[in-house]
PDB file of C-alpha atoms in Angstrom:
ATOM      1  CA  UNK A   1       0.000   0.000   0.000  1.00  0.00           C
ATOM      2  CA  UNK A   2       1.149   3.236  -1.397  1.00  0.00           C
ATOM      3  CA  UNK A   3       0.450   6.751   0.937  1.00  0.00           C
ATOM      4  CA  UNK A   4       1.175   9.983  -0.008  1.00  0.00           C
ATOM      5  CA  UNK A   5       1.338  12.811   2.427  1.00  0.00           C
ATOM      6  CA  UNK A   6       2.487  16.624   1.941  1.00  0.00           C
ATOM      7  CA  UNK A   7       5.307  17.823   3.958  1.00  0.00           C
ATOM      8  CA  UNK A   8       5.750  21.628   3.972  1.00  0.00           C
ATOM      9  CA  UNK A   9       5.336  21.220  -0.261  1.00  0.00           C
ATOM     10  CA  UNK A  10       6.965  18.273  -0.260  1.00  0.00           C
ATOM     11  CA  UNK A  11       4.793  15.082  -1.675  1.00  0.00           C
ATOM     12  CA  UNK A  12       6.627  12.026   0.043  1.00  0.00           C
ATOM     13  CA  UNK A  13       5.634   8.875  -0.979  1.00  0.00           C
ATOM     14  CA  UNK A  14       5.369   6.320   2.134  1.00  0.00           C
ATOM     15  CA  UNK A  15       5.505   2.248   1.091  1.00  0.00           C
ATOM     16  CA  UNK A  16       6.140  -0.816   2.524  1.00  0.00           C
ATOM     17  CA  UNK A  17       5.622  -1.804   6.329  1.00  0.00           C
ATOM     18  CA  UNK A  18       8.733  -2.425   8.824  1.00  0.00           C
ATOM     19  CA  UNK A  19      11.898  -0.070  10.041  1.00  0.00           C
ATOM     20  CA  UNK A  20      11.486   3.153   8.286  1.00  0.00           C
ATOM     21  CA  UNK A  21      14.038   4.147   5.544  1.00  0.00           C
ATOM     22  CA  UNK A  22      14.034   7.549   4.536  1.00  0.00           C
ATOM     23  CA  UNK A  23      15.894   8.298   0.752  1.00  0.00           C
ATOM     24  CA  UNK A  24      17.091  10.498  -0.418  1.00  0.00           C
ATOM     25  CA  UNK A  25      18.198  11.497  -4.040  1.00  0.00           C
ATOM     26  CA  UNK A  26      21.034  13.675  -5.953  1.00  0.00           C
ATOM     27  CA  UNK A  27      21.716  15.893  -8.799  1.00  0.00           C
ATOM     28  CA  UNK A  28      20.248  15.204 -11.360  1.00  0.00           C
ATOM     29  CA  UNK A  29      17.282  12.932 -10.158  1.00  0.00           C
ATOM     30  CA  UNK A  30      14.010  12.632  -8.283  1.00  0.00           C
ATOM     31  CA  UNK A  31      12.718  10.602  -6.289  1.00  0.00           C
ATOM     32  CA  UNK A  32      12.016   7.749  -8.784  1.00  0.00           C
ATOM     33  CA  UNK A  33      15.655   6.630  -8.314  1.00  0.00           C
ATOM     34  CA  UNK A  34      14.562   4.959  -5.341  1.00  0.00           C
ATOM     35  CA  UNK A  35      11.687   2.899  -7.351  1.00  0.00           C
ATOM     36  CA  UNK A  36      13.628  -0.060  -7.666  1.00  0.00           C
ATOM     37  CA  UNK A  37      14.989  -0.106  -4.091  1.00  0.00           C
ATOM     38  CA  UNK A  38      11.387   0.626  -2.602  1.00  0.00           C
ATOM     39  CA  UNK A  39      10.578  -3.040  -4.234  1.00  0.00           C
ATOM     40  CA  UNK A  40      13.685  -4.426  -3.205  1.00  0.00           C
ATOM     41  CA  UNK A  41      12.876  -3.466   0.589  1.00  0.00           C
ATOM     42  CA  UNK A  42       8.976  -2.499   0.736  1.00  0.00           C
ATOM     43  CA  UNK A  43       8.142  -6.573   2.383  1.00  0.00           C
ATOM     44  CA  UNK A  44      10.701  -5.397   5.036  1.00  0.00           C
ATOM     45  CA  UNK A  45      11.233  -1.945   5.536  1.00  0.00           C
ATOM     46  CA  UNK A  46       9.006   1.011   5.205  1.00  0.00           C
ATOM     47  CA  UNK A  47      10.461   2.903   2.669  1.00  0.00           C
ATOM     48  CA  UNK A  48       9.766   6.747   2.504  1.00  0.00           C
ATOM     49  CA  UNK A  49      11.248   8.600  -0.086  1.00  0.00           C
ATOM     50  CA  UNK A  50      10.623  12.236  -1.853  1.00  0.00           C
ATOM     51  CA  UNK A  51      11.989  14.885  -4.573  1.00  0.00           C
ATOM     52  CA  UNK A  52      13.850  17.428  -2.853  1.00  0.00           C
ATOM     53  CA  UNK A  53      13.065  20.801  -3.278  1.00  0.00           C
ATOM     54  CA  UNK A  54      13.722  22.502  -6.637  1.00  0.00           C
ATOM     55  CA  UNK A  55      14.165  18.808  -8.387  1.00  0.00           C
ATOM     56  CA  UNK A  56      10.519  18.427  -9.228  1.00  0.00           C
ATOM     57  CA  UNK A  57      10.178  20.148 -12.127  1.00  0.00           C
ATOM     58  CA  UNK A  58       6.509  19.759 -12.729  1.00  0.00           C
ATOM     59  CA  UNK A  59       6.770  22.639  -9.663  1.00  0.00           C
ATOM     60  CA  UNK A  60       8.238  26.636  -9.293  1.00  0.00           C
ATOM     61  CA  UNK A  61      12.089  26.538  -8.616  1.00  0.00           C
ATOM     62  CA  UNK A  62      12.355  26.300  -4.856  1.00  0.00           C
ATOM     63  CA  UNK A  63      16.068  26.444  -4.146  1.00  0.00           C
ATOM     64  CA  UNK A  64      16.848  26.105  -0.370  1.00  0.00           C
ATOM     65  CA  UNK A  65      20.068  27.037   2.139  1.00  0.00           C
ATOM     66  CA  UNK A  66      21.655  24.131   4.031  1.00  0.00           C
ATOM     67  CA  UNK A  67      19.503  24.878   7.039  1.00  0.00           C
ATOM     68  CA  UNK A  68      16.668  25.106   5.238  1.00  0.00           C
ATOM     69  CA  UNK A  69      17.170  21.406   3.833  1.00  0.00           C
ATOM     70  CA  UNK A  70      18.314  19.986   7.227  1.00  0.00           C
ATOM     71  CA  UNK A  71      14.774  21.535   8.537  1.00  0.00           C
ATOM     72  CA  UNK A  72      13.019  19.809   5.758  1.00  0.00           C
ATOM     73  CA  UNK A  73      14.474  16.455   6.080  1.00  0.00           C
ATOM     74  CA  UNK A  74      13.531  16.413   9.806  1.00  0.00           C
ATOM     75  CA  UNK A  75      10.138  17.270   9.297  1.00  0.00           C
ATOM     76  CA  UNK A  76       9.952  14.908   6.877  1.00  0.00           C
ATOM     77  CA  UNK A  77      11.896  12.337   9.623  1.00  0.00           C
ATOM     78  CA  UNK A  78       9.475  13.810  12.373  1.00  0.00           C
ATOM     79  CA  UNK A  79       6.223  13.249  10.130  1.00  0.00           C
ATOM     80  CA  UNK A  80       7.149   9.160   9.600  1.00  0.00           C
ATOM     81  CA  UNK A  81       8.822   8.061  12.286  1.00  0.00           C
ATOM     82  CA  UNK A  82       7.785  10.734  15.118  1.00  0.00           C
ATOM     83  CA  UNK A  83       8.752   8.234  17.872  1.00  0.00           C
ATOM     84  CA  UNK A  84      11.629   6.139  16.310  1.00  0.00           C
ATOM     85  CA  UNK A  85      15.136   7.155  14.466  1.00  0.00           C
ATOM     86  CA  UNK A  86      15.331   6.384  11.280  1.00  0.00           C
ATOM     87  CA  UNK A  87      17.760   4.654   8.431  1.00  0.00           C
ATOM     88  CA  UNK A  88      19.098   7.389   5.820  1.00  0.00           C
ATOM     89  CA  UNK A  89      19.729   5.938   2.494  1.00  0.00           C
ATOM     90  CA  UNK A  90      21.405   8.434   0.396  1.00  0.00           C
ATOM     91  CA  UNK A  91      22.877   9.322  -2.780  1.00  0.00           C
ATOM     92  CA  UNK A  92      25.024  12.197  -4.177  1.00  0.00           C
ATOM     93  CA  UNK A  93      23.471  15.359  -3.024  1.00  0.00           C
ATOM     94  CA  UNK A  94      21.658  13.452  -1.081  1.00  0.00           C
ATOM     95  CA  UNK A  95      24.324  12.461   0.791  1.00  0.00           C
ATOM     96  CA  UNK A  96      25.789  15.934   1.546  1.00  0.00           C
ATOM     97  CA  UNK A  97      22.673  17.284   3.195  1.00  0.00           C
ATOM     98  CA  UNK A  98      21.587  13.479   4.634  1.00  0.00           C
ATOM     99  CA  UNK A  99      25.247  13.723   6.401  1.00  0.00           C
ATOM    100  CA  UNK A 100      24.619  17.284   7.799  1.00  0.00           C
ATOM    101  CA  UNK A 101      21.157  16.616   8.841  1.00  0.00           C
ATOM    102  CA  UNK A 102      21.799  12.972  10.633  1.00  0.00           C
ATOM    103  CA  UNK A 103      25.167  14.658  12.178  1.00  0.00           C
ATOM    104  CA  UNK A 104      22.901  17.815  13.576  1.00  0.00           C
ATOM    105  CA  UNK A 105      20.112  15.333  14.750  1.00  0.00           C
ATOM    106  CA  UNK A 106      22.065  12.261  15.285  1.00  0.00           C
ATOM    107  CA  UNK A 107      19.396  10.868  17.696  1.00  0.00           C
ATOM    108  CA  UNK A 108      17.261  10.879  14.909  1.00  0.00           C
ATOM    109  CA  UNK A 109      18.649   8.367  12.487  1.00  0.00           C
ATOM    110  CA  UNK A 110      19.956   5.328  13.984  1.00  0.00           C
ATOM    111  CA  UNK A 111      22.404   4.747  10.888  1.00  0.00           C
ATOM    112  CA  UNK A 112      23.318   5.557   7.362  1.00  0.00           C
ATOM    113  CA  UNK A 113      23.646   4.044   3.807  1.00  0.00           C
ATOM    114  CA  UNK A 114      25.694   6.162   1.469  1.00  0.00           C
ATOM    115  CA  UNK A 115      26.334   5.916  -2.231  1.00  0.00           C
ATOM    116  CA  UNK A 116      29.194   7.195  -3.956  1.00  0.00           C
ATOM    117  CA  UNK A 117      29.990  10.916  -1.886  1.00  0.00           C
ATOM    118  CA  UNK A 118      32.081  10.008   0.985  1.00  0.00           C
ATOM    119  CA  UNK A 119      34.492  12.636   3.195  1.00  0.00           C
ATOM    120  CA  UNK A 120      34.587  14.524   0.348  1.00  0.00           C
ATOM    121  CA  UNK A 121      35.116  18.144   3.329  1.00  0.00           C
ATOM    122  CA  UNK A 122      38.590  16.130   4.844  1.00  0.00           C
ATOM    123  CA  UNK A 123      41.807  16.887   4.561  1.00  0.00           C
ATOM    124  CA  UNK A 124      42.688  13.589   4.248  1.00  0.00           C
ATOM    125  CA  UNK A 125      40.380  13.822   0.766  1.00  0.00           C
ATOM    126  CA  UNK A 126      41.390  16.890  -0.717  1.00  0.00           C
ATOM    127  CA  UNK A 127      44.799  15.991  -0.498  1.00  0.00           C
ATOM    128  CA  UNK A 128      44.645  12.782  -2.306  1.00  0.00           C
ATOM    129  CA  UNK A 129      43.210  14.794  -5.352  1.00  0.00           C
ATOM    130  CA  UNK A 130      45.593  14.712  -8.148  1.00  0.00           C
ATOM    131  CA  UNK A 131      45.783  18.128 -10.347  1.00  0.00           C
ATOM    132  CA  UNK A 132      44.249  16.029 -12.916  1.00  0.00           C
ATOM    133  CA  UNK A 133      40.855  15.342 -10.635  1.00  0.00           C
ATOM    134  CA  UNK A 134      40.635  18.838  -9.097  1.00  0.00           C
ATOM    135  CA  UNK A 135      40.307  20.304 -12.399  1.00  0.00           C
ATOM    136  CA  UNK A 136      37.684  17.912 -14.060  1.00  0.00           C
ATOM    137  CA  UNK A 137      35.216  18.752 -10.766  1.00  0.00           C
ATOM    138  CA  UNK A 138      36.208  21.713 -10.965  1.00  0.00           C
ATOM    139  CA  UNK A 139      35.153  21.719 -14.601  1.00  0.00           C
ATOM    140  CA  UNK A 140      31.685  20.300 -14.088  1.00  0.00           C
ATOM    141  CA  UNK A 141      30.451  21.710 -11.396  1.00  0.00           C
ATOM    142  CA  UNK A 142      31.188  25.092 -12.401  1.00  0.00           C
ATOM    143  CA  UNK A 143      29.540  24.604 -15.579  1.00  0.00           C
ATOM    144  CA  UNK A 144      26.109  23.643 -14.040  1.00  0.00           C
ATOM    145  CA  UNK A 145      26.596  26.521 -11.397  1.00  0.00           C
ATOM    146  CA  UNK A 146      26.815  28.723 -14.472  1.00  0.00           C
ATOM    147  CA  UNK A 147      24.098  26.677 -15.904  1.00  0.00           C
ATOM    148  CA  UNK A 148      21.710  27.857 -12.661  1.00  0.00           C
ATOM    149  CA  UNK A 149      22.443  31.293 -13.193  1.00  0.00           C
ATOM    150  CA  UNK A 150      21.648  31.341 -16.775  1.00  0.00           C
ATOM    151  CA  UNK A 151      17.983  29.203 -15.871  1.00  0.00           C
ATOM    152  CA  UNK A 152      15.980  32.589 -15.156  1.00  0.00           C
ATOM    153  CA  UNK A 153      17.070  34.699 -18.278  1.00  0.00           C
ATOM    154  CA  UNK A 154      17.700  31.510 -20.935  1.00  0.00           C
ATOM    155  CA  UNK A 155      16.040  28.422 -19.729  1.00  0.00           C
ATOM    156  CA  UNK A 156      16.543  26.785 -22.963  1.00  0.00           C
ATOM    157  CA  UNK A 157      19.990  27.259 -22.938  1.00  0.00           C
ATOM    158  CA  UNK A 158      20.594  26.160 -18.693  1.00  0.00           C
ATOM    159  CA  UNK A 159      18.341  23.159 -19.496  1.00  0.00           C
ATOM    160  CA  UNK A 160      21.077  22.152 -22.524  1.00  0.00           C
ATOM    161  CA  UNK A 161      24.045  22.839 -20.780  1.00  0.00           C
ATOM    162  CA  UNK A 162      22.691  20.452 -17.843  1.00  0.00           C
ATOM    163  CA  UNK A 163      21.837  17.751 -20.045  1.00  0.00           C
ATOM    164  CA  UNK A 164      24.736  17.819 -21.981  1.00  0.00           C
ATOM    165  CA  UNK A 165      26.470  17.616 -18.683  1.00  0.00           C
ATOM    166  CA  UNK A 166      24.451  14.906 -17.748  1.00  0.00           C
ATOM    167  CA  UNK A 167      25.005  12.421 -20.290  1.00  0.00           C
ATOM    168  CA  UNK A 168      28.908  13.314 -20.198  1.00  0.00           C
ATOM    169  CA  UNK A 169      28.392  11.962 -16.806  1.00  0.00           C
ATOM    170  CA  UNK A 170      26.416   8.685 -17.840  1.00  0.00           C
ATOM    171  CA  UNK A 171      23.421   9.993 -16.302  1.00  0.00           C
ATOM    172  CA  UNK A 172      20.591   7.492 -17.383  1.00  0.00           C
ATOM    173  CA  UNK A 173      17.559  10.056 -16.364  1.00  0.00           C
ATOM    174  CA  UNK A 174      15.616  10.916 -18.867  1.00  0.00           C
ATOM    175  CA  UNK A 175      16.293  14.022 -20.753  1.00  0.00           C
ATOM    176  CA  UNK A 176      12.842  15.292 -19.908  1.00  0.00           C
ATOM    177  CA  UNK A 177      13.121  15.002 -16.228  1.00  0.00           C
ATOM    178  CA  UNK A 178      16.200  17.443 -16.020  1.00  0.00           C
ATOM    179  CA  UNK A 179      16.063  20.949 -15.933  1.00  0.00           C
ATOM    180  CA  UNK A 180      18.739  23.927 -14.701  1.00  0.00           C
ATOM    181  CA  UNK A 181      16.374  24.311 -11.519  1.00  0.00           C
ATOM    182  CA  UNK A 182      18.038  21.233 -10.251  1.00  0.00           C
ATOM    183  CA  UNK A 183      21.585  22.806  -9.835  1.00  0.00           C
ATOM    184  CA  UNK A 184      21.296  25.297  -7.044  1.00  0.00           C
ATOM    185  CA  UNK A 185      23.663  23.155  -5.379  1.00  0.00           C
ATOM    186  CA  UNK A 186      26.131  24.119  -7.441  1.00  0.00           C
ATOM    187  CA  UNK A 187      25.548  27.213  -7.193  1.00  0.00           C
ATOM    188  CA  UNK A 188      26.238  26.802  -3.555  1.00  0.00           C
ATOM    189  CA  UNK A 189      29.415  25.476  -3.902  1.00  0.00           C
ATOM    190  CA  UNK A 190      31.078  27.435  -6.389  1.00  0.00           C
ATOM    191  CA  UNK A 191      29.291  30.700  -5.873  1.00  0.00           C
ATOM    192  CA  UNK A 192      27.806  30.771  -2.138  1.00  0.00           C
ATOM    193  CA  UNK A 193      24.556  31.255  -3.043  1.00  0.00           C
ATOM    194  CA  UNK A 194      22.110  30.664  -0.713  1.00  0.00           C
ATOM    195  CA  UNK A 195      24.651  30.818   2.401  1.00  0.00           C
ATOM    196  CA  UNK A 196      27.306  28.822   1.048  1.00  0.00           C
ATOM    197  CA  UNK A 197      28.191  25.250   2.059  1.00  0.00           C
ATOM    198  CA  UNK A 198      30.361  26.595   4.912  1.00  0.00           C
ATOM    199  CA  UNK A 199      30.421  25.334   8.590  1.00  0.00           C
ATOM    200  CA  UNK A 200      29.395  21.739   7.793  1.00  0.00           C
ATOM    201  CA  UNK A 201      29.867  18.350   9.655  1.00  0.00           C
ATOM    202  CA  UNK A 202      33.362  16.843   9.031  1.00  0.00           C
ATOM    203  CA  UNK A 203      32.103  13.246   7.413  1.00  0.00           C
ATOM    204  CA  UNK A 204      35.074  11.607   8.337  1.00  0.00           C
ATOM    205  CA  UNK A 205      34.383  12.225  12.194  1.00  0.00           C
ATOM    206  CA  UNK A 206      30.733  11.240  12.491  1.00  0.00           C
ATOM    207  CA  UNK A 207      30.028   8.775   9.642  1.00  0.00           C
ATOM    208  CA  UNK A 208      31.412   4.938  11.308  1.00  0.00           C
ATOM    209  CA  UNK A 209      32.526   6.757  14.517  1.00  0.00           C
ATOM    210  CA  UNK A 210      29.269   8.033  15.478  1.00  0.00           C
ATOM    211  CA  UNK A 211      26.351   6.838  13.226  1.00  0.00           C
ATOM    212  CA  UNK A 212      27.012   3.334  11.856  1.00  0.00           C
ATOM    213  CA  UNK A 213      27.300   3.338   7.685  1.00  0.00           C
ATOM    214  CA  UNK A 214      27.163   1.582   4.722  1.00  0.00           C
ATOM    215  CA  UNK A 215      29.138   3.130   2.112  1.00  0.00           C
ATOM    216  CA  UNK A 216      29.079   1.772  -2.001  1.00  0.00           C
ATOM    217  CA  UNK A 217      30.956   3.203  -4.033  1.00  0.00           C
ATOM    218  CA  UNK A 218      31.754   2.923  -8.216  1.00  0.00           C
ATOM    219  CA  UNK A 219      34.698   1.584  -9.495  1.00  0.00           C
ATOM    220  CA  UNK A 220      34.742   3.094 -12.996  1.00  0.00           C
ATOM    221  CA  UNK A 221      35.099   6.911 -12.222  1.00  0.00           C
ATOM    222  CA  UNK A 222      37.582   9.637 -13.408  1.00  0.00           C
ATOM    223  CA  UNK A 223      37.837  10.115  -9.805  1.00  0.00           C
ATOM    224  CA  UNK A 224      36.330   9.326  -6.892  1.00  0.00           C
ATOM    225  CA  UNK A 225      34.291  11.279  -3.885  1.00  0.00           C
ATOM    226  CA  UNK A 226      36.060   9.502  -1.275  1.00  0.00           C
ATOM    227  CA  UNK A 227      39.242   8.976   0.809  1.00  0.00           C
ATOM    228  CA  UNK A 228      40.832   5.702   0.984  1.00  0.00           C
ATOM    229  CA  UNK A 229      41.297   6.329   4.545  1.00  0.00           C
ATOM    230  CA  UNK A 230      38.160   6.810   5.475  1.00  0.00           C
ATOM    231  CA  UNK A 231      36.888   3.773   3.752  1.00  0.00           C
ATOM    232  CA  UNK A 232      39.853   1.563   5.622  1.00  0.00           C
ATOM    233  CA  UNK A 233      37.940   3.325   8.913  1.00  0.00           C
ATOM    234  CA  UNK A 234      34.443   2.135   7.541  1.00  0.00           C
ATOM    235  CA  UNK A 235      35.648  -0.881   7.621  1.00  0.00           C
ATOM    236  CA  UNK A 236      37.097  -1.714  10.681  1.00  0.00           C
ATOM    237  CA  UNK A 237      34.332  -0.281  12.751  1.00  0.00           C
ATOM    238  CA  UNK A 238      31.763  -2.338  14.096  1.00  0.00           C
ATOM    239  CA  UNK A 239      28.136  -1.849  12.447  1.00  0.00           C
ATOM    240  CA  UNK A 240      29.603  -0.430   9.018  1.00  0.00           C
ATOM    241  CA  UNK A 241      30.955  -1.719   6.371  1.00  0.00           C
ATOM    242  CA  UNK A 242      32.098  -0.918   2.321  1.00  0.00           C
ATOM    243  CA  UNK A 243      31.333  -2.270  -0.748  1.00  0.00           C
ATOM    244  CA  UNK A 244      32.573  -1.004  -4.105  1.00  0.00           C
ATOM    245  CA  UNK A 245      31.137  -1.993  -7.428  1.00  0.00           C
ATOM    246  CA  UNK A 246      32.388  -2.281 -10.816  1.00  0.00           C
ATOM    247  CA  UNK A 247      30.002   0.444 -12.046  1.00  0.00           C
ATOM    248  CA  UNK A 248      29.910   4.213 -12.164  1.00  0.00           C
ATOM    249  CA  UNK A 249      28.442   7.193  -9.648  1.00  0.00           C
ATOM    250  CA  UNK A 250      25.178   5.336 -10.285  1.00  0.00           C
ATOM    251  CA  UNK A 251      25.599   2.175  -8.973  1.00  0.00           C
ATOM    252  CA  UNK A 252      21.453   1.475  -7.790  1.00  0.00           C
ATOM    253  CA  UNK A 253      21.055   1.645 -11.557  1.00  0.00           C
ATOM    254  CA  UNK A 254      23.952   0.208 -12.978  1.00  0.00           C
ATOM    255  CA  UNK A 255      24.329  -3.166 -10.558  1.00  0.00           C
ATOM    256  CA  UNK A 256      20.722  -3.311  -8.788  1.00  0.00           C
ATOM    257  CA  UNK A 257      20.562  -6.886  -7.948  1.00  0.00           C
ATOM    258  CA  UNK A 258      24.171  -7.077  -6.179  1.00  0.00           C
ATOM    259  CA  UNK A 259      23.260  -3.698  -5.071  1.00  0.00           C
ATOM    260  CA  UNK A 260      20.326  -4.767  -3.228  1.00  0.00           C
ATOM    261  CA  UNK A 261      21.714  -7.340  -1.638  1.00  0.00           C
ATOM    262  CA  UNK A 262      24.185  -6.236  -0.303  1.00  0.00           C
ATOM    263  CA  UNK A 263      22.040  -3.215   1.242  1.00  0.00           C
ATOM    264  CA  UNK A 264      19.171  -5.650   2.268  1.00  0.00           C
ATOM    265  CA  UNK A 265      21.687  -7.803   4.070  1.00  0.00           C
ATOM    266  CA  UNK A 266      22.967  -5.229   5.991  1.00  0.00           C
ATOM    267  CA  UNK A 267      19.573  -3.378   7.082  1.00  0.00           C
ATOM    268  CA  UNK A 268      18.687  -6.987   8.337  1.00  0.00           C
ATOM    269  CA  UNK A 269      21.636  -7.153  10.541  1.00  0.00           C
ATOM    270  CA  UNK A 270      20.756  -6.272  14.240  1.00  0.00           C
ATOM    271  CA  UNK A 271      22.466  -2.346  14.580  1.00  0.00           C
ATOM    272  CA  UNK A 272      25.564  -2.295  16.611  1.00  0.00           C
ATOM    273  CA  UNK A 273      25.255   0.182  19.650  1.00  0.00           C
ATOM    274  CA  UNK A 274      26.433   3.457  19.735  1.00  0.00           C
ATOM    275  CA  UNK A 275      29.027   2.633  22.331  1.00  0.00           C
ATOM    276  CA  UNK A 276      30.203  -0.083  20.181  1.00  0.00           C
ATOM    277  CA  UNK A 277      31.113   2.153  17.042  1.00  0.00           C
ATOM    278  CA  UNK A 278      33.163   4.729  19.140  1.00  0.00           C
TER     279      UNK A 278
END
């Protein structure tokens, strides 16, 4: 049984009976990445999943700040689960503002499973970034920052440049469901618009040593979003754990049935304590 309920302009789509798993998307998707994964999980897990703002593009552009987001998330978290934390399940942008919201609330998500953006905000991970990779991010997310300023005064244009970008990337989203409004996080980055991306969480220092996590990761990158010393950590600590795949920064899409099992196999583990991940 399928329910959908509006959350401060949000439609979130609630399925499935069991734990609740809250998901959340990236750039340039909606919340139908997570169809596959809802029947993967919906005979186990309640599965709860939305677009975030400004990626539904059937509505106005509706870009929001960093605290903004985090107070979205948790009213979305405080509307399903109002008396029990939750499991994150997150996925490029998804996983920056999952991170910041589960490491501001940590009492409300009893663990995390990441795909593909790791400690990218260590030192440990900027500093394994070869010229090479610096530039190429560099080079891509500028262009879709420049992309979102364009979208007011030449939508046709923004929309191109992000789809162009997009299937550079191997984005498998349909042309159609990707427009410049989805790039404000870019804009963000590059620009600090919207108050920046300053002041967040270190990744490194709450993801395994605080909130237990499941990290995948694709093999077949230019580069990847992740220290290899932070994944050794992931490892090692009871409750998480790491699994890379021979695939690229979609890896739901790319390798679904290993995918799934793996993640299914690890939500059905009994959670390690707290005290036993510190």
């Amino acid at each position: 049984m399928q329910t959908t309920l509006d959350v401060q302009g949000l439609n979130v789509i609630v399925e499935g009976r069991g734990p609740t798993v809250v998901m959340l998307h990236g750039w340039p998707d909606t919340r139908a990445l997570w169809d596959d994964t809802v029947a993967a999980l919906r005979d186990g897990y309640r599965c709860v999943r939305f677009s975030l703002p400004g990626f539904d593009l059937s509505k106005p552009p509706r870009p929001v700040s960093v605290n903004q987001m985090c107070e979205l998330v948790g009213a979305v978290v405080d509307t399903v689960s109002p008396g029990e934390p939750v499991t994150l399940l997150l996925h490029d942008w998804g996983c920056f503002f999952g991170y910041e919201y589960a490491a501001r609330q940590p009492q409300r998500v009893a663990r995390v499973a990441a795909v593909d953006i790791g400690d990218t905000n260590s030192g440990t991970y900027l500093k394994s970034l070869k010229p090479k990779e610096k530039a190429l991010i560099a080079g891509y997310q500028l262009w879709l920052a420049l992309a979102w300023k364009l979208g007011p005064w030449l939508p046709w244009l923004a929309n191109r440049m992000t789809r162009f970008m997009a299937r550079a990337m191997g984005c498998r989203t349909a042309p159609e469901r990707m427009g410049w409004q989805m790039n404000y996080p870019y804009a963000m980055q590059w620009l600090g618009a919207f108050g920046g991306l300053r002041g967040v969480a270190r990744v490194d220092r709450v993801f395994g040593p605080v909130i237990p996590t499941l990290f995948f990761f694709g093999k077949r990158k230019s580069f990847m979003f992740h220290s290899a010393r932070w994944l050794a950590a992931l490892a090692t600590t009871p409750g998480s754990a790491v699994h890379g795949l021979d695939t690229g920064h979609w890896v739901m899409r790319q390798k679904p049935v290993q995918f799934h099992a793996w993640l299914r196999a690890w939500l059905d583990q009994p959670m390690a304590s707290r005290d036993e991940t510190t």
